[in-house]
PDB file of N, CA, C and O in Angstrom:
ATOM      1  N   UNK A   1    -118.101 -87.930 207.588  1.00 88.00           N
ATOM      2  CA  UNK A   1    -118.894 -88.611 208.869  1.00 88.00           C
ATOM      3  C   UNK A   1    -120.326 -88.657 208.438  1.00 88.00           C
ATOM      4  O   UNK A   1    -120.904 -87.953 207.681  1.00 88.00           O
ATOM      5  N   UNK A   2    -121.035 -89.576 208.941  1.00 94.00           N
ATOM      6  CA  UNK A   2    -122.450 -89.784 208.580  1.00 94.00           C
ATOM      7  C   UNK A   2    -123.320 -89.745 209.909  1.00 94.00           C
ATOM      8  O   UNK A   2    -122.959 -90.498 210.756  1.00 94.00           O
ATOM      9  N   UNK A   3    -124.273 -88.917 209.867  1.00 96.00           N
ATOM     10  CA  UNK A   3    -125.061 -88.610 211.103  1.00 96.00           C
ATOM     11  C   UNK A   3    -126.428 -89.332 210.625  1.00 96.00           C
ATOM     12  O   UNK A   3    -126.917 -89.258 209.534  1.00 96.00           O
ATOM     13  N   UNK A   4    -127.037 -90.081 211.553  1.00 95.00           N
ATOM     14  CA  UNK A   4    -128.328 -90.808 211.349  1.00 95.00           C
ATOM     15  C   UNK A   4    -129.260 -90.589 212.627  1.00 95.00           C
ATOM     16  O   UNK A   4    -128.785 -90.563 213.630  1.00 95.00           O
ATOM     17  N   UNK A   5    -130.673 -90.598 212.415  1.00 97.00           N
ATOM     18  CA  UNK A   5    -131.633 -90.652 213.333  1.00 97.00           C
ATOM     19  C   UNK A   5    -132.671 -91.622 213.103  1.00 97.00           C
ATOM     20  O   UNK A   5    -133.063 -91.679 211.840  1.00 97.00           O
ATOM     21  N   UNK A   6    -133.274 -92.210 214.021  1.00 97.00           N
ATOM     22  CA  UNK A   6    -134.545 -93.032 213.766  1.00 97.00           C
ATOM     23  C   UNK A   6    -135.734 -92.463 214.544  1.00 97.00           C
ATOM     24  O   UNK A   6    -135.400 -92.454 215.783  1.00 97.00           O
ATOM     25  N   UNK A   7    -136.750 -92.381 214.082  1.00 98.00           N
ATOM     26  CA  UNK A   7    -137.828 -91.956 214.884  1.00 98.00           C
ATOM     27  C   UNK A   7    -138.625 -93.388 215.377  1.00 98.00           C
ATOM     28  O   UNK A   7    -138.968 -94.098 214.478  1.00 98.00           O
ATOM     29  N   UNK A   8    -138.605 -93.620 216.609  1.00 96.00           N
ATOM     30  CA  UNK A   8    -139.103 -94.854 217.139  1.00 96.00           C
ATOM     31  C   UNK A   8    -140.500 -94.875 217.903  1.00 96.00           C
ATOM     32  O   UNK A   8    -140.931 -95.694 218.143  1.00 96.00           O
ATOM     33  N   UNK A   9    -140.988 -93.642 218.079  1.00 96.00           N
ATOM     34  CA  UNK A   9    -142.422 -93.467 218.667  1.00 96.00           C
ATOM     35  C   UNK A   9    -143.221 -92.988 217.699  1.00 96.00           C
ATOM     36  O   UNK A   9    -142.988 -91.678 217.050  1.00 96.00           O
ATOM     37  N   UNK A  10    -144.534 -93.317 217.575  1.00 97.00           N
ATOM     38  CA  UNK A  10    -145.666 -92.632 216.904  1.00 97.00           C
ATOM     39  C   UNK A  10    -146.220 -91.733 217.771  1.00 97.00           C
ATOM     40  O   UNK A  10    -147.469 -91.888 218.418  1.00 97.00           O
ATOM     41  N   UNK A  11    -145.625 -90.702 218.160  1.00 96.00           N
ATOM     42  CA  UNK A  11    -146.225 -89.427 219.072  1.00 96.00           C
ATOM     43  C   UNK A  11    -146.351 -88.070 218.366  1.00 96.00           C
ATOM     44  O   UNK A  11    -146.696 -87.248 219.080  1.00 96.00           O
ATOM     45  N   UNK A  12    -146.281 -87.988 217.083  1.00 96.00           N
ATOM     46  CA  UNK A  12    -146.343 -86.863 216.315  1.00 96.00           C
ATOM     47  C   UNK A  12    -145.170 -85.813 216.406  1.00 96.00           C
ATOM     48  O   UNK A  12    -145.420 -84.798 215.929  1.00 96.00           O
ATOM     49  N   UNK A  13    -144.251 -86.203 217.116  1.00 98.00           N
ATOM     50  CA  UNK A  13    -143.029 -85.223 217.028  1.00 98.00           C
ATOM     51  C   UNK A  13    -142.030 -85.676 216.181  1.00 98.00           C
ATOM     52  O   UNK A  13    -141.832 -86.936 215.804  1.00 98.00           O
ATOM     53  N   UNK A  14    -141.245 -84.783 215.902  1.00 98.00           N
ATOM     54  CA  UNK A  14    -140.136 -84.970 214.986  1.00 98.00           C
ATOM     55  C   UNK A  14    -138.786 -85.280 215.817  1.00 98.00           C
ATOM     56  O   UNK A  14    -138.864 -84.893 216.956  1.00 98.00           O
ATOM     57  N   UNK A  15    -137.856 -85.788 215.192  1.00 98.00           N
ATOM     58  CA  UNK A  15    -136.555 -86.184 215.748  1.00 98.00           C
ATOM     59  C   UNK A  15    -135.534 -85.229 215.045  1.00 98.00           C
ATOM     60  O   UNK A  15    -135.683 -85.298 213.760  1.00 98.00           O
ATOM     61  N   UNK A  16    -134.400 -85.169 215.607  1.00 98.00           N
ATOM     62  CA  UNK A  16    -133.132 -84.519 214.867  1.00 98.00           C
ATOM     63  C   UNK A  16    -131.793 -84.829 215.541  1.00 98.00           C
ATOM     64  O   UNK A  16    -131.826 -85.417 216.717  1.00 98.00           O
ATOM     65  N   UNK A  17    -130.742 -84.660 214.915  1.00 98.00           N
ATOM     66  CA  UNK A  17    -129.611 -84.957 215.383  1.00 98.00           C
ATOM     67  C   UNK A  17    -128.593 -83.750 214.760  1.00 98.00           C
ATOM     68  O   UNK A  17    -128.706 -83.255 213.817  1.00 98.00           O
ATOM     69  N   UNK A  18    -127.506 -83.509 215.530  1.00 97.00           N
ATOM     70  CA  UNK A  18    -126.504 -82.470 215.058  1.00 97.00           C
ATOM     71  C   UNK A  18    -125.311 -82.760 215.701  1.00 97.00           C
ATOM     72  O   UNK A  18    -125.088 -83.569 216.833  1.00 97.00           O
ATOM     73  N   UNK A  19    -124.203 -82.236 215.216  1.00 96.00           N
ATOM     74  CA  UNK A  19    -122.782 -82.458 215.739  1.00 96.00           C
ATOM     75  C   UNK A  19    -122.395 -81.220 216.636  1.00 96.00           C
ATOM     76  O   UNK A  19    -122.922 -80.039 216.200  1.00 96.00           O
ATOM     77  N   UNK A  20    -121.789 -81.388 217.769  1.00 97.00           N
ATOM     78  CA  UNK A  20    -121.227 -80.339 218.487  1.00 97.00           C
ATOM     79  C   UNK A  20    -119.698 -80.598 218.626  1.00 97.00           C
ATOM     80  O   UNK A  20    -119.282 -81.618 218.901  1.00 97.00           O
ATOM     81  N   UNK A  21    -118.935 -79.529 218.411  1.00 95.00           N
ATOM     82  CA  UNK A  21    -117.453 -79.626 218.558  1.00 95.00           C
ATOM     83  C   UNK A  21    -116.844 -78.673 219.689  1.00 95.00           C
ATOM     84  O   UNK A  21    -117.599 -77.529 219.628  1.00 95.00           O
ATOM     85  N   UNK A  22    -115.905 -79.058 220.408  1.00 95.00           N
ATOM     86  CA  UNK A  22    -115.275 -78.144 221.163  1.00 95.00           C
ATOM     87  C   UNK A  22    -113.986 -77.733 220.339  1.00 95.00           C
ATOM     88  O   UNK A  22    -113.183 -78.468 220.029  1.00 95.00           O
ATOM     89  N   UNK A  23    -113.850 -76.348 220.438  1.00 94.00           N
ATOM     90  CA  UNK A  23    -112.627 -75.762 219.825  1.00 94.00           C
ATOM     91  C   UNK A  23    -111.455 -75.735 220.792  1.00 94.00           C
ATOM     92  O   UNK A  23    -111.518 -76.195 221.892  1.00 94.00           O
ATOM     93  N   UNK A  24    -110.261 -75.488 220.126  1.00 91.00           N
ATOM     94  CA  UNK A  24    -108.991 -75.424 220.973  1.00 91.00           C
ATOM     95  C   UNK A  24    -109.176 -74.405 221.850  1.00 91.00           C
ATOM     96  O   UNK A  24    -108.334 -74.557 222.981  1.00 91.00           O
ATOM     97  N   UNK A  25    -109.900 -73.391 221.902  1.00 93.00           N
ATOM     98  CA  UNK A  25    -109.847 -72.547 222.965  1.00 93.00           C
ATOM     99  C   UNK A  25    -110.948 -72.742 224.140  1.00 93.00           C
ATOM    100  O   UNK A  25    -111.150 -71.934 224.874  1.00 93.00           O
ATOM    101  N   UNK A  26    -111.681 -73.864 223.966  1.00 94.00           N
ATOM    102  CA  UNK A  26    -112.648 -74.461 224.916  1.00 94.00           C
ATOM    103  C   UNK A  26    -114.077 -74.105 224.623  1.00 94.00           C
ATOM    104  O   UNK A  26    -114.852 -74.573 225.221  1.00 94.00           O
ATOM    105  N   UNK A  27    -114.378 -73.126 223.648  1.00 96.00           N
ATOM    106  CA  UNK A  27    -115.671 -73.027 223.314  1.00 96.00           C
ATOM    107  C   UNK A  27    -116.341 -74.032 222.309  1.00 96.00           C
ATOM    108  O   UNK A  27    -115.561 -74.636 221.731  1.00 96.00           O
ATOM    109  N   UNK A  28    -117.675 -74.056 222.421  1.00 96.00           N
ATOM    110  CA  UNK A  28    -118.384 -75.063 221.901  1.00 96.00           C
ATOM    111  C   UNK A  28    -118.748 -74.423 220.352  1.00 96.00           C
ATOM    112  O   UNK A  28    -119.395 -73.359 220.532  1.00 96.00           O
ATOM    113  N   UNK A  29    -118.894 -75.102 219.296  1.00 96.00           N
ATOM    114  CA  UNK A  29    -119.713 -74.874 218.011  1.00 96.00           C
ATOM    115  C   UNK A  29    -120.735 -75.852 217.996  1.00 96.00           C
ATOM    116  O   UNK A  29    -120.678 -77.008 217.945  1.00 96.00           O
ATOM    117  N   UNK A  30    -121.964 -75.516 217.832  1.00 97.00           N
ATOM    118  CA  UNK A  30    -123.278 -76.114 217.685  1.00 97.00           C
ATOM    119  C   UNK A  30    -123.642 -76.155 216.149  1.00 97.00           C
ATOM    120  O   UNK A  30    -124.060 -74.998 215.622  1.00 97.00           O
ATOM    121  N   UNK A  31    -123.471 -77.249 215.398  1.00 96.00           N
ATOM    122  CA  UNK A  31    -123.520 -77.229 213.951  1.00 96.00           C
ATOM    123  C   UNK A  31    -125.277 -77.464 213.902  1.00 96.00           C
ATOM    124  O   UNK A  31    -125.929 -77.723 214.680  1.00 96.00           O
ATOM    125  N   UNK A  32    -125.532 -77.495 212.587  1.00 96.00           N
ATOM    126  CA  UNK A  32    -127.047 -77.288 212.209  1.00 96.00           C
ATOM    127  C   UNK A  32    -127.699 -78.603 212.822  1.00 96.00           C
ATOM    128  O   UNK A  32    -127.144 -79.807 212.392  1.00 96.00           O
ATOM    129  N   UNK A  33    -128.920 -78.514 213.015  1.00 97.00           N
ATOM    130  CA  UNK A  33    -129.871 -79.638 213.234  1.00 97.00           C
ATOM    131  C   UNK A  33    -130.125 -80.379 211.846  1.00 97.00           C
ATOM    132  O   UNK A  33    -130.431 -79.781 210.973  1.00 97.00           O
ATOM    133  N   UNK A  34    -130.205 -81.663 211.839  1.00 97.00           N
ATOM    134  CA  UNK A  34    -130.761 -82.418 210.803  1.00 97.00           C
ATOM    135  C   UNK A  34    -131.891 -83.187 211.306  1.00 97.00           C
ATOM    136  O   UNK A  34    -131.779 -83.941 212.278  1.00 97.00           O
ATOM    137  N   UNK A  35    -133.030 -82.761 210.577  1.00 98.00           N
ATOM    138  CA  UNK A  35    -134.393 -83.233 211.173  1.00 98.00           C
ATOM    139  C   UNK A  35    -135.008 -84.376 210.394  1.00 98.00           C
ATOM    140  O   UNK A  35    -134.888 -84.223 209.216  1.00 98.00           O
ATOM    141  N   UNK A  36    -135.675 -85.247 210.889  1.00 98.00           N
ATOM    142  CA  UNK A  36    -136.577 -86.245 210.312  1.00 98.00           C
ATOM    143  C   UNK A  36    -138.089 -86.109 210.614  1.00 98.00           C
ATOM    144  O   UNK A  36    -138.393 -86.075 211.942  1.00 98.00           O
ATOM    145  N   UNK A  37    -138.725 -85.823 209.597  1.00 97.00           N
ATOM    146  CA  UNK A  37    -140.221 -85.379 209.969  1.00 97.00           C
ATOM    147  C   UNK A  37    -140.952 -86.566 209.273  1.00 97.00           C
ATOM    148  O   UNK A  37    -142.289 -86.532 209.475  1.00 97.00           O
ATOM    149  N   UNK A  38    -140.608 -87.841 208.828  1.00 97.00           N
ATOM    150  CA  UNK A  38    -141.465 -88.795 208.154  1.00 97.00           C
ATOM    151  C   UNK A  38    -142.142 -89.533 209.043  1.00 97.00           C
ATOM    152  O   UNK A  38    -142.888 -90.460 208.530  1.00 97.00           O
ATOM    153  N   UNK A  39    -141.764 -89.575 210.513  1.00 96.00           N
ATOM    154  CA  UNK A  39    -142.651 -90.266 211.327  1.00 96.00           C
ATOM    155  C   UNK A  39    -142.061 -91.557 211.798  1.00 96.00           C
ATOM    156  O   UNK A  39    -141.045 -91.964 211.409  1.00 96.00           O
ATOM    157  N   UNK A  40    -142.803 -92.328 212.740  1.00 97.00           N
ATOM    158  CA  UNK A  40    -142.058 -93.309 213.547  1.00 97.00           C
ATOM    159  C   UNK A  40    -141.943 -94.671 212.378  1.00 97.00           C
ATOM    160  O   UNK A  40    -142.612 -94.729 211.474  1.00 97.00           O
ATOM    161  N   UNK A  41    -140.755 -95.321 212.722  1.00 97.00           N
ATOM    162  CA  UNK A  41    -140.347 -96.292 211.999  1.00 97.00           C
ATOM    163  C   UNK A  41    -139.340 -95.894 210.678  1.00 97.00           C
ATOM    164  O   UNK A  41    -138.829 -96.775 210.064  1.00 97.00           O
ATOM    165  N   UNK A  42    -139.028 -94.648 210.673  1.00 98.00           N
ATOM    166  CA  UNK A  42    -138.282 -94.184 209.487  1.00 98.00           C
ATOM    167  C   UNK A  42    -136.967 -93.813 210.202  1.00 98.00           C
ATOM    168  O   UNK A  42    -136.694 -93.275 211.243  1.00 98.00           O
ATOM    169  N   UNK A  43    -135.934 -93.968 209.357  1.00 98.00           N
ATOM    170  CA  UNK A  43    -134.556 -93.470 209.546  1.00 98.00           C
ATOM    171  C   UNK A  43    -134.071 -92.577 208.401  1.00 98.00           C
ATOM    172  O   UNK A  43    -134.510 -92.813 207.222  1.00 98.00           O
ATOM    173  N   UNK A  44    -133.230 -91.541 208.862  1.00 97.00           N
ATOM    174  CA  UNK A  44    -132.700 -90.948 207.897  1.00 97.00           C
ATOM    175  C   UNK A  44    -131.322 -90.631 207.977  1.00 97.00           C
ATOM    176  O   UNK A  44    -130.886 -90.430 209.402  1.00 97.00           O
ATOM    177  N   UNK A  45    -130.259 -90.366 207.196  1.00 98.00           N
ATOM    178  CA  UNK A  45    -128.846 -90.384 207.427  1.00 98.00           C
ATOM    179  C   UNK A  45    -128.516 -89.052 206.492  1.00 98.00           C
ATOM    180  O   UNK A  45    -129.106 -88.692 205.346  1.00 98.00           O
ATOM    181  N   UNK A  46    -127.473 -88.376 206.902  1.00 97.00           N
ATOM    182  CA  UNK A  46    -126.735 -87.202 206.235  1.00 97.00           C
ATOM    183  C   UNK A  46    -125.235 -87.248 206.229  1.00 97.00           C
ATOM    184  O   UNK A  46    -124.775 -87.446 207.307  1.00 97.00           O
ATOM    185  N   UNK A  47    -124.672 -87.323 205.165  1.00 95.00           N
ATOM    186  CA  UNK A  47    -123.364 -87.348 204.968  1.00 95.00           C
ATOM    187  C   UNK A  47    -122.944 -85.845 205.313  1.00 95.00           C
ATOM    188  O   UNK A  47    -123.402 -85.050 204.657  1.00 95.00           O
ATOM    189  N   UNK A  48    -121.856 -85.630 206.197  1.00 89.00           N
ATOM    190  CA  UNK A  48    -121.575 -84.191 206.475  1.00 89.00           C
ATOM    191  C   UNK A  48    -119.979 -84.192 206.817  1.00 89.00           C
ATOM    192  O   UNK A  48    -119.210 -85.043 207.025  1.00 89.00           O
ATOM    193  N   UNK A  49    -119.524 -83.091 206.796  1.00 89.00           N
ATOM    194  CA  UNK A  49    -118.051 -82.739 207.143  1.00 89.00           C
ATOM    195  C   UNK A  49    -118.031 -81.315 207.600  1.00 89.00           C
ATOM    196  O   UNK A  49    -119.016 -80.672 207.582  1.00 89.00           O
ATOM    197  N   UNK A  50    -116.860 -80.869 208.271  1.00 88.00           N
ATOM    198  CA  UNK A  50    -116.856 -79.562 208.798  1.00 88.00           C
ATOM    199  C   UNK A  50    -115.404 -79.014 208.839  1.00 88.00           C
ATOM    200  O   UNK A  50    -114.676 -79.844 208.799  1.00 88.00           O
ATOM    201  N   UNK A  51    -115.181 -77.823 208.711  1.00 89.00           N
ATOM    202  CA  UNK A  51    -113.965 -77.241 208.936  1.00 89.00           C
ATOM    203  C   UNK A  51    -114.115 -76.057 210.015  1.00 89.00           C
ATOM    204  O   UNK A  51    -115.189 -75.258 209.893  1.00 89.00           O
ATOM    205  N   UNK A  52    -113.338 -75.877 210.848  1.00 92.00           N
ATOM    206  CA  UNK A  52    -113.368 -74.793 211.852  1.00 92.00           C
ATOM    207  C   UNK A  52    -111.981 -74.320 211.940  1.00 92.00           C
ATOM    208  O   UNK A  52    -111.000 -74.940 212.447  1.00 92.00           O
ATOM    209  N   UNK A  53    -111.759 -73.010 211.591  1.00 93.00           N
ATOM    210  CA  UNK A  53    -110.434 -72.399 211.656  1.00 93.00           C
ATOM    211  C   UNK A  53    -109.927 -72.352 213.132  1.00 93.00           C
ATOM    212  O   UNK A  53    -108.755 -72.123 213.292  1.00 93.00           O
ATOM    213  N   UNK A  54    -110.861 -72.387 214.102  1.00 92.00           N
ATOM    214  CA  UNK A  54    -110.478 -72.416 215.568  1.00 92.00           C
ATOM    215  C   UNK A  54    -110.030 -73.746 216.165  1.00 92.00           C
ATOM    216  O   UNK A  54    -109.715 -73.919 217.134  1.00 92.00           O
ATOM    217  N   UNK A  55    -109.898 -74.843 215.188  1.00 91.00           N
ATOM    218  CA  UNK A  55    -109.557 -76.101 215.573  1.00 91.00           C
ATOM    219  C   UNK A  55    -110.593 -76.900 216.137  1.00 91.00           C
ATOM    220  O   UNK A  55    -111.653 -76.485 216.577  1.00 91.00           O
ATOM    221  N   UNK A  56    -110.690 -78.184 216.164  1.00 92.00           N
ATOM    222  CA  UNK A  56    -111.482 -79.193 216.711  1.00 92.00           C
ATOM    223  C   UNK A  56    -110.847 -80.095 217.653  1.00 92.00           C
ATOM    224  O   UNK A  56    -109.970 -80.854 217.344  1.00 92.00           O
ATOM    225  N   UNK A  57    -110.997 -79.988 219.096  1.00 94.00           N
ATOM    226  CA  UNK A  57    -110.487 -80.752 220.013  1.00 94.00           C
ATOM    227  C   UNK A  57    -111.302 -82.057 220.221  1.00 94.00           C
ATOM    228  O   UNK A  57    -110.786 -83.046 220.475  1.00 94.00           O
ATOM    229  N   UNK A  58    -112.651 -81.799 220.325  1.00 94.00           N
ATOM    230  CA  UNK A  58    -113.474 -82.957 220.706  1.00 94.00           C
ATOM    231  C   UNK A  58    -114.762 -82.785 219.839  1.00 94.00           C
ATOM    232  O   UNK A  58    -115.113 -81.531 219.381  1.00 94.00           O
ATOM    233  N   UNK A  59    -115.403 -83.914 219.689  1.00 94.00           N
ATOM    234  CA  UNK A  59    -116.628 -83.920 218.977  1.00 94.00           C
ATOM    235  C   UNK A  59    -117.698 -84.936 219.652  1.00 94.00           C
ATOM    236  O   UNK A  59    -117.257 -85.913 220.254  1.00 94.00           O
ATOM    237  N   UNK A  60    -119.082 -84.561 219.572  1.00 96.00           N
ATOM    238  CA  UNK A  60    -120.080 -85.363 220.033  1.00 96.00           C
ATOM    239  C   UNK A  60    -121.325 -85.043 219.500  1.00 96.00           C
ATOM    240  O   UNK A  60    -121.372 -84.031 218.639  1.00 96.00           O
ATOM    241  N   UNK A  61    -122.352 -85.881 219.585  1.00 96.00           N
ATOM    242  CA  UNK A  61    -123.678 -85.663 218.964  1.00 96.00           C
ATOM    243  C   UNK A  61    -124.949 -85.481 219.881  1.00 96.00           C
ATOM    244  O   UNK A  61    -124.673 -85.948 221.011  1.00 96.00           O
ATOM    245  N   UNK A  62    -125.719 -84.524 219.368  1.00 97.00           N
ATOM    246  CA  UNK A  62    -127.040 -84.415 220.183  1.00 97.00           C
ATOM    247  C   UNK A  62    -127.995 -84.860 219.631  1.00 97.00           C
ATOM    248  O   UNK A  62    -128.187 -84.743 218.180  1.00 97.00           O
ATOM    249  N   UNK A  63    -129.029 -85.622 220.243  1.00 98.00           N
ATOM    250  CA  UNK A  63    -130.148 -86.116 219.489  1.00 98.00           C
ATOM    251  C   UNK A  63    -131.400 -85.575 220.255  1.00 98.00           C
ATOM    252  O   UNK A  63    -131.294 -85.611 221.526  1.00 98.00           O
ATOM    253  N   UNK A  64    -132.375 -85.217 219.556  1.00 98.00           N
ATOM    254  CA  UNK A  64    -133.528 -84.462 220.208  1.00 98.00           C
ATOM    255  C   UNK A  64    -134.936 -84.886 219.661  1.00 98.00           C
ATOM    256  O   UNK A  64    -135.001 -85.194 218.456  1.00 98.00           O
ATOM    257  N   UNK A  65    -135.939 -84.783 220.486  1.00 98.00           N
ATOM    258  CA  UNK A  65    -137.319 -84.683 220.207  1.00 98.00           C
ATOM    259  C   UNK A  65    -137.849 -83.485 219.919  1.00 98.00           C
ATOM    260  O   UNK A  65    -137.673 -82.787 221.038  1.00 98.00           O
ATOM    261  N   UNK A  66    -138.496 -83.119 218.976  1.00 98.00           N
ATOM    262  CA  UNK A  66    -138.984 -81.656 218.942  1.00 98.00           C
ATOM    263  C   UNK A  66    -140.517 -81.606 218.820  1.00 98.00           C
ATOM    264  O   UNK A  66    -141.230 -82.588 218.128  1.00 98.00           O
ATOM    265  N   UNK A  67    -141.021 -80.562 219.275  1.00 97.00           N
ATOM    266  CA  UNK A  67    -142.480 -80.203 218.896  1.00 97.00           C
ATOM    267  C   UNK A  67    -142.254 -78.810 218.301  1.00 97.00           C
ATOM    268  O   UNK A  67    -141.874 -77.730 218.778  1.00 97.00           O
ATOM    269  N   UNK A  68    -142.262 -78.850 216.803  1.00 96.00           N
ATOM    270  CA  UNK A  68    -142.008 -77.620 216.136  1.00 96.00           C
ATOM    271  C   UNK A  68    -140.438 -77.333 216.169  1.00 96.00           C
ATOM    272  O   UNK A  68    -139.931 -78.171 215.962  1.00 96.00           O
ATOM    273  N   UNK A  69    -140.193 -76.053 216.569  1.00 95.00           N
ATOM    274  CA  UNK A  69    -138.833 -75.857 216.701  1.00 95.00           C
ATOM    275  C   UNK A  69    -138.401 -75.844 218.226  1.00 95.00           C
ATOM    276  O   UNK A  69    -137.138 -75.916 218.657  1.00 95.00           O
ATOM    277  N   UNK A  70    -139.225 -76.277 219.105  1.00 97.00           N
ATOM    278  CA  UNK A  70    -138.988 -76.495 220.497  1.00 97.00           C
ATOM    279  C   UNK A  70    -138.438 -78.057 220.916  1.00 97.00           C
ATOM    280  O   UNK A  70    -138.831 -78.854 220.536  1.00 97.00           O
ATOM    281  N   UNK A  71    -137.299 -77.876 221.655  1.00 98.00           N
ATOM    282  CA  UNK A  71    -136.713 -79.069 222.016  1.00 98.00           C
ATOM    283  C   UNK A  71    -137.531 -79.784 223.282  1.00 98.00           C
ATOM    284  O   UNK A  71    -137.470 -79.083 224.241  1.00 98.00           O
ATOM    285  N   UNK A  72    -138.083 -80.963 223.186  1.00 98.00           N
ATOM    286  CA  UNK A  72    -138.795 -81.510 224.295  1.00 98.00           C
ATOM    287  C   UNK A  72    -137.864 -82.520 224.997  1.00 98.00           C
ATOM    288  O   UNK A  72    -137.956 -82.593 226.345  1.00 98.00           O
ATOM    289  N   UNK A  73    -137.069 -83.129 224.345  1.00 97.00           N
ATOM    290  CA  UNK A  73    -136.002 -84.191 224.906  1.00 97.00           C
ATOM    291  C   UNK A  73    -134.618 -84.090 224.169  1.00 97.00           C
ATOM    292  O   UNK A  73    -134.678 -83.810 223.067  1.00 97.00           O
ATOM    293  N   UNK A  74    -133.686 -84.157 224.932  1.00 97.00           N
ATOM    294  CA  UNK A  74    -132.332 -84.095 224.516  1.00 97.00           C
ATOM    295  C   UNK A  74    -131.435 -85.318 225.087  1.00 97.00           C
ATOM    296  O   UNK A  74    -131.456 -85.323 226.290  1.00 97.00           O
ATOM    297  N   UNK A  75    -130.582 -85.941 224.306  1.00 96.00           N
ATOM    298  CA  UNK A  75    -129.797 -86.776 224.818  1.00 96.00           C
ATOM    299  C   UNK A  75    -128.337 -86.507 223.905  1.00 96.00           C
ATOM    300  O   UNK A  75    -128.295 -85.908 222.866  1.00 96.00           O
ATOM    301  N   UNK A  76    -127.205 -86.800 224.668  1.00 95.00           N
ATOM    302  CA  UNK A  76    -126.028 -86.593 224.051  1.00 95.00           C
ATOM    303  C   UNK A  76    -124.996 -87.896 224.251  1.00 95.00           C
ATOM    304  O   UNK A  76    -125.035 -88.487 225.147  1.00 95.00           O
ATOM    305  N   UNK A  77    -124.333 -87.985 223.073  1.00 92.00           N
ATOM    306  CA  UNK A  77    -123.400 -89.325 222.940  1.00 92.00           C
ATOM    307  C   UNK A  77    -122.088 -88.799 223.621  1.00 92.00           C
ATOM    308  O   UNK A  77    -121.771 -87.621 224.064  1.00 92.00           O
ATOM    309  N   UNK A  78    -121.254 -89.873 224.060  1.00 89.00           N
ATOM    310  CA  UNK A  78    -120.052 -89.706 224.721  1.00 89.00           C
ATOM    311  C   UNK A  78    -119.275 -88.818 223.899  1.00 89.00           C
ATOM    312  O   UNK A  78    -119.170 -88.869 222.517  1.00 89.00           O
ATOM    313  N   UNK A  79    -118.342 -87.860 224.403  1.00 89.00           N
ATOM    314  CA  UNK A  79    -117.308 -87.104 223.611  1.00 89.00           C
ATOM    315  C   UNK A  79    -116.247 -88.052 223.075  1.00 89.00           C
ATOM    316  O   UNK A  79    -115.529 -88.816 223.665  1.00 89.00           O
ATOM    317  N   UNK A  80    -115.884 -87.750 222.012  1.00 87.00           N
ATOM    318  CA  UNK A  80    -114.642 -88.063 221.260  1.00 87.00           C
ATOM    319  C   UNK A  80    -113.472 -87.158 221.140  1.00 87.00           C
ATOM    320  O   UNK A  80    -113.868 -86.067 220.933  1.00 87.00           O
ATOM    321  N   UNK A  81    -112.292 -87.500 221.443  1.00 85.00           N
ATOM    322  CA  UNK A  81    -111.326 -86.401 221.445  1.00 85.00           C
ATOM    323  C   UNK A  81    -110.362 -86.762 220.118  1.00 85.00           C
ATOM    324  O   UNK A  81    -110.055 -87.785 219.719  1.00 85.00           O
ATOM    325  N   UNK A  82    -110.161 -85.676 219.589  1.00 79.00           N
ATOM    326  CA  UNK A  82    -109.259 -85.672 218.406  1.00 79.00           C
ATOM    327  C   UNK A  82    -107.846 -86.131 218.712  1.00 79.00           C
ATOM    328  O   UNK A  82    -107.149 -85.509 219.598  1.00 79.00           O
ATOM    329  N   UNK A  83    -107.477 -87.238 218.213  1.00 72.00           N
ATOM    330  CA  UNK A  83    -106.280 -87.710 218.513  1.00 72.00           C
ATOM    331  C   UNK A  83    -105.004 -86.901 217.979  1.00 72.00           C
ATOM    332  O   UNK A  83    -103.827 -87.213 218.249  1.00 72.00           O
ATOM    333  N   UNK A  84    -105.378 -85.966 217.045  1.00 64.00           N
ATOM    334  CA  UNK A  84    -104.257 -85.170 216.424  1.00 64.00           C
ATOM    335  C   UNK A  84    -103.831 -83.797 217.210  1.00 64.00           C
ATOM    336  O   UNK A  84    -103.284 -82.943 216.771  1.00 64.00           O
ATOM    337  N   UNK A  85    -104.634 -83.694 218.270  1.00 51.00           N
ATOM    338  CA  UNK A  85    -104.701 -82.585 219.080  1.00 51.00           C
ATOM    339  C   UNK A  85    -103.470 -82.289 219.648  1.00 51.00           C
ATOM    340  O   UNK A  85    -102.768 -83.102 220.232  1.00 51.00           O
TER     341      UNK A  85
END
C-alpha cells in the first residue's frame, strides 16, 4: 500500500498520515505516523505493508496537521473491510 500526504497551507505546520487497523478482537492498532516537513505545495509518499498476528478486520487512514508533536487537526478516511475476514 502507498500512503501519501500533501501540505496545502503555508502555515508553518507539518502534516502526516498513518494507517489504523482493527484487529479480529475489536482492538485498534495505530501504526507509525509518516510526516512531511518540506512545507506548502509539497507531497510525499511512503510504500508500506503490515503484518498483525491478531488479524486485520478493517483499515483506514488518519491525516493530521502538527505543531511539533502535537496534533492540531485530524481527519479520518472511510473504513475499508477486509473481504477475506
